[in-house]
XYZ file of C-alpha atoms in Angstrom:
111
model
C 23.887 5.611 -1.770
C 23.500 9.170 -3.013
C 22.823 9.846 -6.649
C 24.880 12.873 -7.709
C 23.701 12.750 -11.320
C 21.975 15.968 -12.372
C 18.219 15.770 -12.534
C 16.660 15.530 -16.007
C 13.106 16.524 -16.921
C 12.384 12.895 -17.795
C 13.190 11.711 -14.240
C 10.378 10.223 -12.150
C 10.774 12.870 -9.449
C 10.064 15.740 -11.860
C 6.470 17.014 -12.034
C 5.317 16.575 -15.635
C 2.230 18.661 -14.810
C 4.530 21.566 -13.922
C 6.481 21.181 -17.160
C 3.195 21.800 -19.014
C 1.958 24.599 -16.680
C -0.807 22.308 -15.400
C 0.148 21.291 -11.862
C -3.147 21.352 -9.917
C -1.135 21.919 -6.750
C -0.206 25.341 -8.127
C -3.321 26.115 -10.158
C -5.705 26.120 -7.204
C -3.668 27.583 -4.328
C -5.841 29.277 -1.687
C -9.085 27.912 -3.125
C -11.413 25.154 -1.924
C -9.697 22.912 -4.458
C -6.244 23.538 -2.911
C -4.600 20.131 -2.509
C -1.398 21.305 -0.880
C 2.165 21.372 -2.101
C 3.321 19.103 -4.885
C 5.750 16.426 -3.736
C 7.553 16.372 -7.085
C 10.303 18.667 -8.362
C 9.217 21.975 -9.903
C 12.224 23.445 -11.677
C 12.090 26.339 -14.116
C 15.414 25.210 -15.613
C 14.074 21.692 -16.253
C 10.906 23.203 -17.710
C 13.022 25.222 -20.132
C 14.979 22.074 -21.030
C 11.691 20.257 -21.709
C 10.293 23.109 -23.827
C 13.436 23.110 -25.963
C 13.616 19.320 -26.303
C 9.887 18.885 -26.977
C 10.206 20.879 -30.194
C 12.000 17.944 -31.800
C 10.647 14.966 -29.823
C 7.290 13.944 -28.345
C 7.765 12.746 -24.769
C 4.113 11.851 -24.280
C 3.769 13.977 -21.150
C 0.519 15.480 -22.435
C -1.289 12.151 -22.053
C 0.032 11.697 -18.514
C -0.956 15.243 -17.546
C -4.408 14.846 -19.123
C -4.953 11.699 -17.062
C -3.869 13.525 -13.903
C -6.210 16.436 -14.621
C -9.133 14.119 -15.381
C -8.560 12.373 -12.036
C -8.429 15.769 -10.295
C -11.691 16.871 -11.964
C -13.357 13.580 -11.054
C -12.342 14.095 -7.420
C -13.699 17.680 -7.474
C -16.977 16.442 -8.967
C -17.227 13.796 -6.234
C -16.716 16.446 -3.550
C -19.411 18.652 -5.122
C -21.908 15.763 -5.124
C -21.095 15.052 -1.453
C -21.510 18.720 -0.500
C -24.855 18.961 -2.326
C -26.073 15.800 -0.616
C -25.085 17.182 2.804
C -26.789 20.468 1.993
C -30.001 18.692 0.968
C -29.933 16.698 4.213
C -29.365 19.771 6.401
C -32.534 20.884 8.150
C -33.414 24.528 7.521
C -35.358 26.575 10.038
C -38.770 27.742 8.699
C -37.872 31.437 9.058
C -34.774 30.922 6.894
C -36.808 29.003 4.314
C -39.250 31.926 4.193
C -36.428 34.453 3.698
C -34.965 32.342 0.889
C -38.348 32.020 -0.817
C -39.095 35.743 -0.404
C -35.649 36.604 -1.783
C -36.214 34.281 -4.738
C -39.645 35.835 -5.387
C -38.136 39.344 -5.249
C -35.465 38.364 -7.776
C -38.061 36.611 -9.956
C -40.319 39.696 -10.020
C -37.385 41.881 -11.153
C -36.905 39.782 -14.279
């Protein structure tokens, strides 16, 4: 059964993050934090409807979006910890260690 009813900004399929200009799928395109395309509807018309309606009613989308962003940040933090752990466990050739130390000493002496 097809639903021909027009989509409303309150519908489940509409990206509440997008309505508030906070969809991480769009915020971090072409970065290491890029998580791909959003599977929810991003509609400028629905965003305009929300902006108009939210002036007279609180839909509570801010709390939902904040939760989504906190989860995204937590995932980024987890990935950073993993990358640092891998880096610490990666053996470094002595000649590279020496170059890093010499570079650090050169920077330190400039200060």
